[in-house]
PDB file of C-alpha atoms in Angstrom:
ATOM      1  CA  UNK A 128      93.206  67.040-118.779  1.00 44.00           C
ATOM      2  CA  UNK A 129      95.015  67.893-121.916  1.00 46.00           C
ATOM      3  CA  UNK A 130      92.439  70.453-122.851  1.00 45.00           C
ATOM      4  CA  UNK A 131      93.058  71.921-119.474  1.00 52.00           C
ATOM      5  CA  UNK A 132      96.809  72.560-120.026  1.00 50.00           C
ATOM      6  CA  UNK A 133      95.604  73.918-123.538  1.00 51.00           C
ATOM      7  CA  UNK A 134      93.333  76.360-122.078  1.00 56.00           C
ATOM      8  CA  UNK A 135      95.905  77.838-119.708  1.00 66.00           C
ATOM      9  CA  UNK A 136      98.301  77.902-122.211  1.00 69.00           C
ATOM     10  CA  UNK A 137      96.018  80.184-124.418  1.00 69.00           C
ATOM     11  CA  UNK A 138      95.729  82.231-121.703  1.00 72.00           C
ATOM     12  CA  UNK A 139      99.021  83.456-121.448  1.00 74.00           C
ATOM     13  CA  UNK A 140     100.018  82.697-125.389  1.00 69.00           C
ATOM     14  CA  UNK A 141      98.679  83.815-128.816  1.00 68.00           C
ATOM     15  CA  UNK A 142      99.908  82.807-132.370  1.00 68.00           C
ATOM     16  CA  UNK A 143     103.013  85.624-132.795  1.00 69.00           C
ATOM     17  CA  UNK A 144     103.853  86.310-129.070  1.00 69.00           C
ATOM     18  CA  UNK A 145     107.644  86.775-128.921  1.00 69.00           C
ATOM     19  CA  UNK A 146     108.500  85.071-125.427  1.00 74.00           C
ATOM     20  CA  UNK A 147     111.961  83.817-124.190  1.00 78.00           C
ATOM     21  CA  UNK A 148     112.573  79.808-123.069  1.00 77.00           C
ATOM     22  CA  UNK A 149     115.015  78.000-121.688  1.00 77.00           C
ATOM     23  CA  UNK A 150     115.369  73.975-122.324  1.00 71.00           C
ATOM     24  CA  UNK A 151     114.299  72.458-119.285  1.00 71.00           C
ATOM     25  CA  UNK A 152     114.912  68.727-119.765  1.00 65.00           C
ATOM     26  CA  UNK A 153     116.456  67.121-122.551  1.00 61.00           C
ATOM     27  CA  UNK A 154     114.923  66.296-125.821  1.00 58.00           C
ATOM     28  CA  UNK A 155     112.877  63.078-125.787  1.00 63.00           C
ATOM     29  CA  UNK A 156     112.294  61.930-129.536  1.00 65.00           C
ATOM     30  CA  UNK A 157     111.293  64.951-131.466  1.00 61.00           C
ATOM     31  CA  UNK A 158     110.431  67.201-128.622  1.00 65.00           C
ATOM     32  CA  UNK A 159     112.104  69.367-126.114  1.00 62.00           C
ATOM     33  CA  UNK A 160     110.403  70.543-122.652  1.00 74.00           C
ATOM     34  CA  UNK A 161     111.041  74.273-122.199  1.00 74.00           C
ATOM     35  CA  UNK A 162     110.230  76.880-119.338  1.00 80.00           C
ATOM     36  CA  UNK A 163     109.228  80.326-119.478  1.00 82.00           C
ATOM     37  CA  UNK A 164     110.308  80.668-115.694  1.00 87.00           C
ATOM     38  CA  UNK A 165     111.704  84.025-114.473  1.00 91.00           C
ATOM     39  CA  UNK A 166     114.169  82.074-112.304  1.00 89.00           C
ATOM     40  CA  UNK A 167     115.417  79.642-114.281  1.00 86.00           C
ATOM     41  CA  UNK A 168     115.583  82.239-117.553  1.00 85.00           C
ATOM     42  CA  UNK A 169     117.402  85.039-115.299  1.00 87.00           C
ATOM     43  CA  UNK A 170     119.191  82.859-113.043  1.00 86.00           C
ATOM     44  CA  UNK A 171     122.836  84.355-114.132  1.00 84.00           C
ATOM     45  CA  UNK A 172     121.375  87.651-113.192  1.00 89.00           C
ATOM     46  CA  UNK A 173     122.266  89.172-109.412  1.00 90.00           C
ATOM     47  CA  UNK A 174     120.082  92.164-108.275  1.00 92.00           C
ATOM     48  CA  UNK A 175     123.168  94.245-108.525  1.00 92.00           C
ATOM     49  CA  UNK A 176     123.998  93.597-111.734  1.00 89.00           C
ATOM     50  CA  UNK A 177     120.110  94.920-113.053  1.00 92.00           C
ATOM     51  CA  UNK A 178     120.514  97.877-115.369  1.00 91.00           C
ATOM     52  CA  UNK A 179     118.539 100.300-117.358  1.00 92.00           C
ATOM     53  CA  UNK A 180     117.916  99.000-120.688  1.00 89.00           C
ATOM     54  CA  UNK A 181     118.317  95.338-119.597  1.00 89.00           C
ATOM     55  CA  UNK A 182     115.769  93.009-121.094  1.00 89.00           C
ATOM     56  CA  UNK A 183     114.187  90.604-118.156  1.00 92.00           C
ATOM     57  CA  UNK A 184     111.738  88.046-118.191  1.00 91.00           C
ATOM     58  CA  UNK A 185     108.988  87.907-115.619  1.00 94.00           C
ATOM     59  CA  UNK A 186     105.770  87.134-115.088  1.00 94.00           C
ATOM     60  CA  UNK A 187     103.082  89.082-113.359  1.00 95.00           C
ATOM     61  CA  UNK A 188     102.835  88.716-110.009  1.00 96.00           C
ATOM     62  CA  UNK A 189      99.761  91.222-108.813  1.00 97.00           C
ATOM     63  CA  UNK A 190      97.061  93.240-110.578  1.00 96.00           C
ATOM     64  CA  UNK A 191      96.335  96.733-109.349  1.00 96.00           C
ATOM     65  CA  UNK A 192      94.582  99.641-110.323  1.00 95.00           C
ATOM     66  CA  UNK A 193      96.833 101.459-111.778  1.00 96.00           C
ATOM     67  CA  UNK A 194     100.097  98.927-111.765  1.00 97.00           C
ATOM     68  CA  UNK A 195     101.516  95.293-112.123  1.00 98.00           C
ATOM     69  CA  UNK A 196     103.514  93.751-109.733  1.00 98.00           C
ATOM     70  CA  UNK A 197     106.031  91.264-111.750  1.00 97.00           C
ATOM     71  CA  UNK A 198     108.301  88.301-110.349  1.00 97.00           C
ATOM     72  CA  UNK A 199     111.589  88.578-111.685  1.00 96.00           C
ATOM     73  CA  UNK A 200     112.763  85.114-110.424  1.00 94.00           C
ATOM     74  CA  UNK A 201     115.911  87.229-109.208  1.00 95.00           C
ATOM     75  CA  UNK A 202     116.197  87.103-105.006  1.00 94.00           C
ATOM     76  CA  UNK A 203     116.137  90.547-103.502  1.00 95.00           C
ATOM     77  CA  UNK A 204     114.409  92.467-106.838  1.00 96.00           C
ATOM     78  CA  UNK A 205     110.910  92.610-107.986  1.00 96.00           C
ATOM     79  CA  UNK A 206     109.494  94.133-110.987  1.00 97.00           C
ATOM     80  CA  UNK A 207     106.819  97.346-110.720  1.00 97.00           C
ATOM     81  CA  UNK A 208     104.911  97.882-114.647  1.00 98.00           C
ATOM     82  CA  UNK A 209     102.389 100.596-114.805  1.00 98.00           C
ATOM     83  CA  UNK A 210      99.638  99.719-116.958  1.00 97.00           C
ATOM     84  CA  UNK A 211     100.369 103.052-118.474  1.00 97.00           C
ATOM     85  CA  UNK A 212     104.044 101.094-119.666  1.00 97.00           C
ATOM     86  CA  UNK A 213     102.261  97.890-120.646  1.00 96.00           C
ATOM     87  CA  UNK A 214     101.839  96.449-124.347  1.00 91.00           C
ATOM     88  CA  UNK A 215      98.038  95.583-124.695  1.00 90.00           C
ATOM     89  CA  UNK A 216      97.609  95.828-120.259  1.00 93.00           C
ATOM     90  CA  UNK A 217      94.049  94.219-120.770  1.00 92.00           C
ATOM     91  CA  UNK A 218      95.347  90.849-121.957  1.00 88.00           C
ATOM     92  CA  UNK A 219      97.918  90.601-118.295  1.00 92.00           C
ATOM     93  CA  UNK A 220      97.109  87.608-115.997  1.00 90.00           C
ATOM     94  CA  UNK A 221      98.572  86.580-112.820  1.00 93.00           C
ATOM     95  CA  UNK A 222     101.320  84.148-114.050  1.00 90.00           C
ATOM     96  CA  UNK A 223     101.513  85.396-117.377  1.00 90.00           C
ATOM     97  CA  UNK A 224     104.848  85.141-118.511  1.00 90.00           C
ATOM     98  CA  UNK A 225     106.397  88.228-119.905  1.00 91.00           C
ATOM     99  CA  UNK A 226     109.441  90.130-121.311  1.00 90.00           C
ATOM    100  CA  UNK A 227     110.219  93.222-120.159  1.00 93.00           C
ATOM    101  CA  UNK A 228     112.554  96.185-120.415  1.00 93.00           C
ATOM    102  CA  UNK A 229     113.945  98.025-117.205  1.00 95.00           C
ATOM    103  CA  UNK A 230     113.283 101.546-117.620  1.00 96.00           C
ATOM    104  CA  UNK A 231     115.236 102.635-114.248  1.00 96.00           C
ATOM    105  CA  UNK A 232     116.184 100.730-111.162  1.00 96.00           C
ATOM    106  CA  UNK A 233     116.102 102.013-107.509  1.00 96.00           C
ATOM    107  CA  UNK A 234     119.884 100.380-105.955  1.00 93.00           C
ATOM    108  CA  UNK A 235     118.881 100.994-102.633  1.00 94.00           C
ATOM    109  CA  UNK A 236     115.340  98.614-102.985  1.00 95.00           C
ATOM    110  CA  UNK A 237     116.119  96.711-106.142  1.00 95.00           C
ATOM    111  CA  UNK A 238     112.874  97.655-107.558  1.00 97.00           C
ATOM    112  CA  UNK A 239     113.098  97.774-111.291  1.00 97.00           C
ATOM    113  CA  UNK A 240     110.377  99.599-113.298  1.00 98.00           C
ATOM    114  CA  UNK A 241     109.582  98.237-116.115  1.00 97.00           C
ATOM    115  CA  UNK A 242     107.731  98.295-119.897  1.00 96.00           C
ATOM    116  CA  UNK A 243     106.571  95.504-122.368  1.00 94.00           C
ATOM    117  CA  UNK A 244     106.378  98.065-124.703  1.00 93.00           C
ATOM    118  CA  UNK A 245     107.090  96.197-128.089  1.00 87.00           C
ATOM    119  CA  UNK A 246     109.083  99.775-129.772  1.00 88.00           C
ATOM    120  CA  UNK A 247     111.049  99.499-126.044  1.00 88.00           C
ATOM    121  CA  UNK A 248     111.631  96.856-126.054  1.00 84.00           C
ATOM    122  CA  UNK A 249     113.064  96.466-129.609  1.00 80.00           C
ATOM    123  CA  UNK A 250     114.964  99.630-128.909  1.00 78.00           C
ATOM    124  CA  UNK A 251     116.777  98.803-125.783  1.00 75.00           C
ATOM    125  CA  UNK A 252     120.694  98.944-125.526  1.00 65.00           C
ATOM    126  CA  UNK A 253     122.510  98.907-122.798  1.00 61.00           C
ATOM    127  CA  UNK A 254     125.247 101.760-122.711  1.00 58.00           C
ATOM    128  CA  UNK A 255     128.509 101.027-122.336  1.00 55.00           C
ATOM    129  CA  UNK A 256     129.285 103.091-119.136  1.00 57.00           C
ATOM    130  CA  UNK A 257     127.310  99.866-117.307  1.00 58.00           C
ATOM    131  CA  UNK A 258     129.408  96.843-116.127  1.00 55.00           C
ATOM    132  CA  UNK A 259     127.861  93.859-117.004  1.00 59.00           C
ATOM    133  CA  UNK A 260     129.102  89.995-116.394  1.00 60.00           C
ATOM    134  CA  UNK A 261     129.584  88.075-119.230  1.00 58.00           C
ATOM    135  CA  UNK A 262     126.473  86.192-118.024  1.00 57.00           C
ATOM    136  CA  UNK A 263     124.449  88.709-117.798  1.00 58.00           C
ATOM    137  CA  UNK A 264     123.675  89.107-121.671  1.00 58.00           C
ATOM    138  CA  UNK A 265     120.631  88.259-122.703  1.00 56.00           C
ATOM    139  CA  UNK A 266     119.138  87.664-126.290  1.00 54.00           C
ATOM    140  CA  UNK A 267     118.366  90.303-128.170  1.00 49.00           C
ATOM    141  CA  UNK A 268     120.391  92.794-125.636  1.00 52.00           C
ATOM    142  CA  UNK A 269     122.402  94.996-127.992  1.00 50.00           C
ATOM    143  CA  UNK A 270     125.612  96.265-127.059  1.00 53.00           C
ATOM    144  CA  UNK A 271     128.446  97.940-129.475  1.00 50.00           C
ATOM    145  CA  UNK A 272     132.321  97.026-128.285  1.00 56.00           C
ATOM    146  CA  UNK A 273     135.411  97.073-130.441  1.00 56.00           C
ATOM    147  CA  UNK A 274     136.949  93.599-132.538  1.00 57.00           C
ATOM    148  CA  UNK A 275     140.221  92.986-131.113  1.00 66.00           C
ATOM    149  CA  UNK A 276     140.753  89.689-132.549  1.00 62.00           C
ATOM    150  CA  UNK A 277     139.527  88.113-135.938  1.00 59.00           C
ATOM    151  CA  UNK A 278     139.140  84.162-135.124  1.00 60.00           C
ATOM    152  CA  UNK A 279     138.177  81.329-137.471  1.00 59.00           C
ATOM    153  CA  UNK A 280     135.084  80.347-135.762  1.00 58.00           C
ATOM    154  CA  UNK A 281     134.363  84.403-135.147  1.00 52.00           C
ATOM    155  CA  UNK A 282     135.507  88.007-133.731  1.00 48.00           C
ATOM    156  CA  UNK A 283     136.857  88.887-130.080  1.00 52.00           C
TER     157      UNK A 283
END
């Protein structure tokens, strides 16, 4: 059974994969049980608040000819990746978990296109003509804003 798990693991994994987690139960001795689940890693996220730029996890949903269909865990949006906008498009596998950067978003259907392009990703900033909640920051989003305040523990 174990090997199982270890198999389908592999699948979606390789030594070096960059992937986002969130703790999904609390440590028990020297472990910790994470998820890589869309909806539990973008749960702070409404549709509306989706922006170009944004980095989103997902996982892929569909393969098609020509495009991947990709859960975004986020009710009312899905993800659209054209394999043409995909880091290595070969190694994608229903379920894979992935992290992705919206290229543009269509308001009126929530449909967010999307690239796992590694230079994209690294490169993404949201501007700051979007409005973003607080809790809609992800890691490794940058943004650039202006210190008000200089704290002990850090800026404002």
């Amino acid at each position: 059974k174990e090997q199982n798990l270890e198999d389908k693991v592999s699948d979606f994994y390789s030594i070096g994969t960059y992937s986002c987690f969130a703790v999904d139960a609390e440590a028990s001795g020297n472990t910790l049980k994470l998820t890589s689940r869309e909806s539990v890693l973008n749960q702070n996220i409404p549709k509306e608040e989706i922006v170009p730029n944004m980095l989103l996890s997902g996982s892929i949903r569909a393969i098609e000819d020509r495009y991947f269909l990709v859960s975004l865990g986020i009710s009312g949006a899905s993800g659209f990746l054209l394999k043409q906008n995909a880091e290595k498009p070969e190694d994608m596998r229903v379920g894979r978990p992935i992290l992705a950067k919206a290229l543009s978003v269509d308001k009126s259907t929530h449909v967010v296109h999307l690239t796992t392009k590694t230079d994209e990703i690294r490169s993404s900033k949201v501007s700051s003509d979007e409005l973003l909640m607080f809790s809609s920051l992800r890691p490794g989003m940058l943004f650039s804003g202006y210190v008000t305040h200089i704290l002990k523990r850090g800026l404002w």
